[in-house]
mmCIF file of C-alpha atoms and ligand atoms in Angstrom:
data_model
loop_
_atom_site.group_PDB
_atom_site.id
_atom_site.type_symbol
_atom_site.label_atom_id
_atom_site.label_comp_id
_atom_site.label_asym_id
_atom_site.label_seq_id
_atom_site.Cartn_x
_atom_site.Cartn_y
_atom_site.Cartn_z
ATOM 1 C CA MET A 130 36.423 -15.668 160.298
ATOM 2 C CA PRO A 131 32.441 -15.344 160.895
ATOM 3 C CA SER A 132 30.246 -15.567 157.845
ATOM 4 C CA ILE A 133 27.753 -13.936 156.362
ATOM 5 C CA ASP A 134 24.458 -15.802 154.965
ATOM 6 C CA VAL A 135 21.462 -14.111 152.884
ATOM 7 C CA CYS A 136 17.816 -15.758 153.554
ATOM 8 C CA PHE A 137 15.763 -14.750 150.232
ATOM 9 C CA SER A 138 12.250 -14.558 152.059
ATOM 10 C CA PRO A 139 10.904 -14.563 155.723
ATOM 11 C CA ASP A 140 9.298 -18.077 154.007
ATOM 12 C CA LEU A 141 12.088 -19.796 153.841
ATOM 13 C CA LEU A 142 13.220 -18.893 157.742
ATOM 14 C CA PRO A 143 12.596 -22.277 159.244
ATOM 15 C CA LEU A 144 15.754 -23.682 157.283
ATOM 16 C CA TYR A 145 17.659 -21.415 158.901
ATOM 17 C CA ASN A 146 19.488 -21.751 162.493
ATOM 18 C CA LEU A 147 19.483 -18.110 163.909
ATOM 19 C CA LYS A 148 20.988 -19.129 167.234
ATOM 20 C CA GLY A 149 24.147 -17.409 167.975
ATOM 21 C CA LYS A 150 23.863 -15.186 164.753
ATOM 22 C CA ILE A 151 23.196 -11.712 164.048
ATOM 23 C CA ALA A 152 20.344 -11.158 161.717
ATOM 24 C CA ILE A 153 19.690 -8.115 159.889
ATOM 25 C CA ALA A 154 16.085 -7.892 158.601
ATOM 26 C CA VAL A 155 16.167 -5.436 155.330
ATOM 27 C CA ASP A 156 12.852 -4.306 153.628
ATOM 28 C CA VAL A 157 14.968 -1.194 151.756
ATOM 29 C CA LEU A 158 11.331 -0.058 149.837
ATOM 30 C CA ARG A 159 10.472 1.287 152.374
ATOM 31 C CA ALA A 160 9.681 -0.172 156.332
ATOM 32 C CA THR A 161 13.743 -1.049 157.520
ATOM 33 C CA SER A 162 14.196 2.667 155.626
ATOM 34 C CA SER A 163 11.921 4.224 157.019
ATOM 35 C CA MET A 164 12.484 3.421 160.289
ATOM 36 C CA VAL A 165 16.017 4.189 159.937
ATOM 37 C CA THR A 166 15.342 7.303 158.991
ATOM 38 C CA ALA A 167 12.554 7.734 161.858
ATOM 39 C CA LEU A 168 15.302 7.073 164.269
ATOM 40 C CA ALA A 169 17.760 9.451 162.663
ATOM 41 C CA HIS A 170 15.154 12.351 162.718
ATOM 42 C CA GLY A 171 14.135 11.559 166.681
ATOM 43 C CA ILE A 172 11.976 8.758 167.191
ATOM 44 C CA THR A 173 13.182 7.285 170.316
ATOM 45 C CA HIS A 174 11.603 3.945 170.202
ATOM 46 C CA ILE A 175 9.676 1.897 167.356
ATOM 47 C CA ALA A 176 7.924 -1.362 168.465
ATOM 48 C CA PRO A 177 7.374 -3.206 165.212
ATOM 49 C CA VAL A 178 4.374 -4.995 165.017
ATOM 50 C CA ARG A 179 2.332 -7.440 162.979
ATOM 51 C CA GLN A 180 -0.976 -6.695 162.417
ATOM 52 C CA LEU A 181 -3.327 -3.772 162.475
ATOM 53 C CA ASP A 182 -4.929 -3.894 165.677
ATOM 54 C CA GLU A 183 -2.121 -4.298 167.504
ATOM 55 C CA CYS A 184 -0.492 -1.847 166.402
ATOM 56 C CA LEU A 185 -3.495 0.862 166.911
ATOM 57 C CA ALA A 186 -4.095 -0.392 170.456
ATOM 58 C CA TYR A 187 -0.662 1.439 171.524
ATOM 59 C CA LYS A 188 -2.321 5.101 170.359
ATOM 60 C CA GLU A 189 -4.273 4.472 174.083
ATOM 61 C CA GLN A 190 -0.470 4.746 175.689
ATOM 62 C CA GLY A 191 0.426 7.800 173.430
ATOM 63 C CA TYR A 192 2.584 6.750 170.347
ATOM 64 C CA LEU A 193 2.066 7.728 166.978
ATOM 65 C CA VAL A 194 1.052 4.852 164.721
ATOM 66 C CA ALA A 195 1.825 4.107 161.552
ATOM 67 C CA ALA A 196 0.682 1.513 159.353
ATOM 68 C CA GLU A 197 1.111 0.228 155.454
ATOM 69 C CA ARG A 198 -0.906 -2.216 153.991
ATOM 70 C CA ASP A 199 -0.424 -2.856 149.901
ATOM 71 C CA GLY A 200 2.188 0.479 149.456
ATOM 72 C CA VAL A 201 -1.015 2.609 151.302
ATOM 73 C CA LYS A 202 -1.066 4.113 154.698
ATOM 74 C CA ALA A 203 -4.121 2.224 156.137
ATOM 75 C CA ASP A 204 -7.210 3.525 157.291
ATOM 76 C CA GLY A 205 -7.259 5.444 161.170
ATOM 77 C CA PHE A 206 -3.351 5.604 161.445
ATOM 78 C CA ASP A 207 -1.292 8.433 161.634
ATOM 79 C CA LEU A 208 1.474 7.361 159.306
ATOM 80 C CA GLY A 209 1.705 5.734 156.726
ATOM 81 C CA ASN A 210 5.527 4.444 155.428
ATOM 82 C CA SER A 211 7.242 7.047 153.664
ATOM 83 C CA PRO A 212 10.422 8.036 154.952
ATOM 84 C CA PHE A 213 9.768 11.536 154.556
ATOM 85 C CA HIS A 214 6.759 10.886 157.177
ATOM 86 C CA TYR A 215 9.340 10.693 159.496
ATOM 87 C CA GLN A 216 11.677 13.752 158.570
ATOM 88 C CA GLU A 217 9.188 16.001 160.383
ATOM 89 C CA GLU A 218 9.939 18.371 163.087
ATOM 90 C CA SER A 219 6.435 16.976 164.842
ATOM 91 C CA VAL A 220 7.980 13.078 164.887
ATOM 92 C CA ARG A 221 10.839 13.675 167.124
ATOM 93 C CA GLY A 222 10.680 12.404 170.860
ATOM 94 C CA LYS A 223 8.339 10.394 170.035
ATOM 95 C CA PHE A 224 7.401 6.875 170.140
ATOM 96 C CA LEU A 225 6.107 4.851 167.590
ATOM 97 C CA ALA A 226 4.529 2.013 166.647
ATOM 98 C CA MET A 227 4.607 0.104 163.477
ATOM 99 C CA THR A 228 3.107 -2.573 160.906
ATOM 100 C CA THR A 229 3.476 -3.384 157.416
ATOM 101 C CA THR A 230 3.142 -6.035 154.584
ATOM 102 C CA ASN A 231 6.521 -7.588 154.855
ATOM 103 C CA GLY A 232 9.162 -5.488 156.835
ATOM 104 C CA THR A 233 7.468 -5.782 160.712
ATOM 105 C CA GLN A 234 6.937 -9.458 160.429
ATOM 106 C CA ALA A 235 10.691 -9.679 158.999
ATOM 107 C CA ILE A 236 11.714 -8.283 161.882
ATOM 108 C CA GLN A 237 9.626 -10.087 164.160
ATOM 109 C CA LEU A 238 10.368 -13.401 162.225
ATOM 110 C CA SER A 239 13.872 -13.124 162.903
ATOM 111 C CA ARG A 240 13.448 -13.230 166.774
ATOM 112 C CA ALA A 241 14.847 -16.581 167.401
ATOM 113 C CA ALA A 242 18.624 -14.132 166.430
ATOM 114 C CA ASP A 243 20.669 -13.495 169.091
ATOM 115 C CA GLU A 244 20.218 -9.717 167.783
ATOM 116 C CA VAL A 245 18.262 -8.275 165.661
ATOM 117 C CA LEU A 246 19.262 -5.591 163.299
ATOM 118 C CA VAL A 247 17.806 -3.272 160.871
ATOM 119 C CA GLY A 248 19.351 -2.988 157.682
ATOM 120 C CA ALA A 249 18.924 -0.529 154.939
ATOM 121 C CA PHE A 250 20.999 1.835 151.999
ATOM 122 C CA LEU A 251 20.355 4.118 154.378
ATOM 123 C CA ASN A 252 22.956 2.992 156.992
ATOM 124 C CA LEU A 253 24.919 0.388 155.101
ATOM 125 C CA GLY A 254 28.234 1.025 156.345
ATOM 126 C CA ALA A 255 26.906 1.362 160.288
ATOM 127 C CA VAL A 256 25.874 -1.741 159.859
ATOM 128 C CA ALA A 257 28.987 -2.937 158.109
ATOM 129 C CA ASP A 258 30.965 -1.502 161.307
ATOM 130 C CA TYR A 259 28.680 -2.782 163.721
ATOM 131 C CA VAL A 260 29.142 -6.737 162.597
ATOM 132 C CA LYS A 261 32.260 -6.020 162.173
ATOM 133 C CA LYS A 262 33.115 -5.401 165.955
ATOM 134 C CA ALA A 263 30.563 -7.670 166.576
ATOM 135 C CA ASN A 264 32.755 -10.935 164.787
ATOM 136 C CA LYS A 265 29.540 -13.535 164.336
ATOM 137 C CA ASP A 266 28.236 -15.379 162.088
ATOM 138 C CA VAL A 267 25.326 -12.778 160.068
ATOM 139 C CA VAL A 268 22.227 -13.610 157.971
ATOM 140 C CA VAL A 269 20.496 -11.166 156.087
ATOM 141 C CA VAL A 270 16.843 -11.428 156.427
ATOM 142 C CA CYS A 271 15.309 -10.097 153.143
ATOM 143 C CA ALA A 272 11.480 -9.266 153.474
ATOM 144 C CA GLY A 273 10.646 -10.125 150.142
ATOM 145 C CA TRP A 274 6.980 -9.110 149.008
ATOM 146 C CA LYS A 275 4.638 -11.595 150.848
ATOM 147 C CA GLY A 276 7.003 -14.466 150.946
ATOM 148 C CA LEU A 277 8.596 -14.171 147.768
ATOM 149 C CA PHE A 278 11.904 -13.124 146.451
ATOM 150 C CA ASN A 279 12.407 -9.544 145.573
ATOM 151 C CA LEU A 280 15.330 -7.701 144.181
ATOM 152 C CA GLU A 281 16.278 -4.913 145.989
ATOM 153 C CA ASP A 282 16.298 -6.536 149.549
ATOM 154 C CA THR A 283 18.703 -8.999 147.485
ATOM 155 C CA LEU A 284 20.922 -6.105 146.276
ATOM 156 C CA PHE A 285 21.279 -4.497 149.727
ATOM 157 C CA ALA A 286 22.977 -8.273 151.001
ATOM 158 C CA GLY A 287 25.029 -7.864 148.229
ATOM 159 C CA ALA A 288 26.290 -4.227 149.424
ATOM 160 C CA LEU A 289 26.812 -5.099 152.659
ATOM 161 C CA ALA A 290 28.771 -8.631 151.274
ATOM 162 C CA GLU A 291 30.822 -6.251 149.390
ATOM 163 C CA ARG A 292 31.427 -4.063 152.426
ATOM 164 C CA LEU A 293 32.081 -6.849 154.360
ATOM 165 C CA GLU A 294 34.644 -8.710 152.066
ATOM 166 C CA GLY A 295 37.925 -9.429 153.791
ATOM 167 C CA HIS A 296 36.207 -9.718 157.428
ATOM 168 C CA PHE A 297 33.575 -12.289 156.724
ATOM 169 C CA THR A 298 33.482 -15.593 154.704
ATOM 170 C CA LEU A 299 31.264 -15.117 151.828
ATOM 171 C CA ASP A 300 31.129 -18.530 150.996
ATOM 172 C CA HIS A 301 27.018 -19.195 150.889
ATOM 173 C CA ASP A 302 25.185 -19.741 147.844
ATOM 174 C CA ALA A 303 22.841 -17.290 148.090
ATOM 175 C CA THR A 304 25.541 -14.646 149.201
ATOM 176 C CA LEU A 305 27.336 -15.680 146.262
ATOM 177 C CA ALA A 306 24.402 -14.682 143.970
ATOM 178 C CA ALA A 307 23.399 -11.221 146.021
ATOM 179 C CA TYR A 308 27.375 -10.164 145.934
ATOM 180 C CA HIS A 309 27.300 -10.225 142.338
ATOM 181 C CA LEU A 310 23.797 -9.157 141.683
ATOM 182 C CA TYR A 311 25.084 -6.051 143.520
ATOM 183 C CA GLN A 312 28.166 -5.763 140.937
ATOM 184 C CA THR A 313 25.890 -5.216 138.219
ATOM 185 C CA ALA A 314 23.866 -3.281 139.433
ATOM 186 C CA LYS A 315 25.549 -0.976 141.707
ATOM 187 C CA ALA A 316 26.341 1.801 139.248
ATOM 188 C CA ASP A 317 22.990 2.839 138.543
ATOM 189 C CA LEU A 318 20.288 0.988 141.275
ATOM 190 C CA LEU A 319 17.188 2.348 140.149
ATOM 191 C CA GLY A 320 17.838 1.999 136.383
ATOM 192 C CA PHE A 321 18.618 -1.765 137.512
ATOM 193 C CA LEU A 322 15.507 -2.002 139.542
ATOM 194 C CA SER A 323 13.420 0.167 137.422
ATOM 195 C CA LYS A 324 11.384 -2.997 135.602
ATOM 196 C CA SER A 325 11.030 -4.863 139.647
ATOM 197 C CA SER A 326 7.979 -5.501 140.876
ATOM 198 C CA HIS A 327 7.721 -3.254 143.860
ATOM 199 C CA VAL A 328 9.625 -0.385 142.334
ATOM 200 C CA GLN A 329 6.586 -0.867 139.732
ATOM 201 C CA ARG A 330 3.797 -0.873 142.411
ATOM 202 C CA LEU A 331 5.236 2.181 144.363
ATOM 203 C CA GLU A 332 5.399 4.428 140.997
ATOM 204 C CA ARG A 333 1.440 3.374 140.569
ATOM 205 C CA LEU A 334 1.596 4.684 143.671
ATOM 206 C CA HIS A 335 3.157 7.703 142.154
ATOM 207 C CA ILE A 336 5.580 7.944 144.700
ATOM 208 C CA LEU A 337 9.417 7.825 142.994
ATOM 209 C CA PRO A 338 11.055 10.257 145.261
ATOM 210 C CA ASP A 339 10.846 7.433 147.904
ATOM 211 C CA ILE A 340 12.178 5.309 146.132
ATOM 212 C CA GLU A 341 15.191 7.298 145.385
ATOM 213 C CA PHE A 342 15.840 8.870 148.831
ATOM 214 C CA CYS A 343 15.739 4.799 149.649
ATOM 215 C CA LEU A 344 18.272 3.926 147.255
ATOM 216 C CA GLN A 345 20.982 6.431 149.164
ATOM 217 C CA GLU A 346 24.065 4.626 150.757
ATOM 218 C CA ASP A 347 25.219 5.838 153.869
ATOM 219 C CA VAL A 348 23.111 8.110 154.639
ATOM 220 C CA TYR A 349 22.503 7.666 158.268
ATOM 221 C CA ASP A 350 25.481 6.409 160.787
ATOM 222 C CA LEU A 351 23.329 4.676 163.546
ATOM 223 C CA VAL A 352 21.888 0.891 163.651
ATOM 224 C CA PRO A 353 18.610 0.025 164.642
ATOM 225 C CA VAL A 354 18.791 -3.036 167.248
ATOM 226 C CA LEU A 355 15.127 -4.329 168.626
ATOM 227 C CA GLN A 356 15.489 -4.764 172.394
ATOM 228 C CA GLY A 357 12.571 -6.705 174.146
ATOM 229 C CA ASP A 358 9.774 -4.835 171.939
ATOM 230 C CA PHE A 359 11.775 -2.116 170.507
ATOM 231 C CA LEU A 360 14.216 -0.738 167.869
ATOM 232 C CA LEU A 361 16.220 1.583 169.537
ATOM 233 C CA ILE A 362 19.600 3.176 168.490
ATOM 234 C CA ALA A 363 22.727 0.535 169.016
ATOM 235 C CA GLN A 364 25.256 2.250 171.421
ATOM 236 C CA LYS A 365 28.916 2.173 169.598
HETATM 237 O O1 3SL B 525 6.219 -4.480 153.039
HETATM 238 C C1 3SL B 525 6.675 -3.511 153.528
HETATM 239 O O2 3SL B 525 6.932 -3.349 154.465
HETATM 240 C C2 3SL B 525 6.214 -2.401 152.619
HETATM 241 O O3 3SL B 525 7.839 -1.766 153.032
HETATM 242 C C3 3SL B 525 6.187 -1.988 151.514
HETATM 243 S S1 3SL B 525 5.827 -0.489 150.850
HETATM 244 O O4 3SL B 525 7.271 0.401 150.449
HETATM 245 O O5 3SL B 525 5.349 0.378 151.690
HETATM 246 O O6 3SL B 525 4.964 -0.663 149.885
#
């Protein structure tokens, strides 16, 4: 049986061997939730990049460019990191380049894996089905916050472990911790996260609707997969 492991921060990735495995990069609040939403609403390609200038350079090629730093849209970019920005009719059919404080970093740092997927509560079931079918070891790479642990990405890892129970071994300590945390939190994810640092940070920016949106499970039936420089919807 394949296993599911959890890396609580991209800074811990040097301790993990991703070769031969599927990495699932997750930044529930809000980068990977926005990416899943963008692809669901007709963005065709997303280039997840690490630096602001690298992202802005895509504008010359006709891309929409999106950037967030410390929760706020960066100056000079078309869009920020709210999932609601990506539900507008005007984004349909466009190419997007995106950089965020932690999420796009986690995606790029996961490249040593055989495949890099993007996960969020919004596409939890689709990710679970995809990795069950692939039948390979999985590492959930939590984006965290500037190298630190966070609760929301860990809860996603626990939720995925629950969906994979019986199909994957859950015997890594990090996976067990995430699994049990999710059991405690799942009846009221928002309530559980109310004191967490990033929810408090986002509440100071008055974006509670974004948080509520991102904590919904199984809204979209798609899995973004990194192919070359782009995240595309994986073929079923
Ligand atoms: O760190 C990130 O990648 C972002 O998702 C953070 S925020 O939710 O936009 O503040």
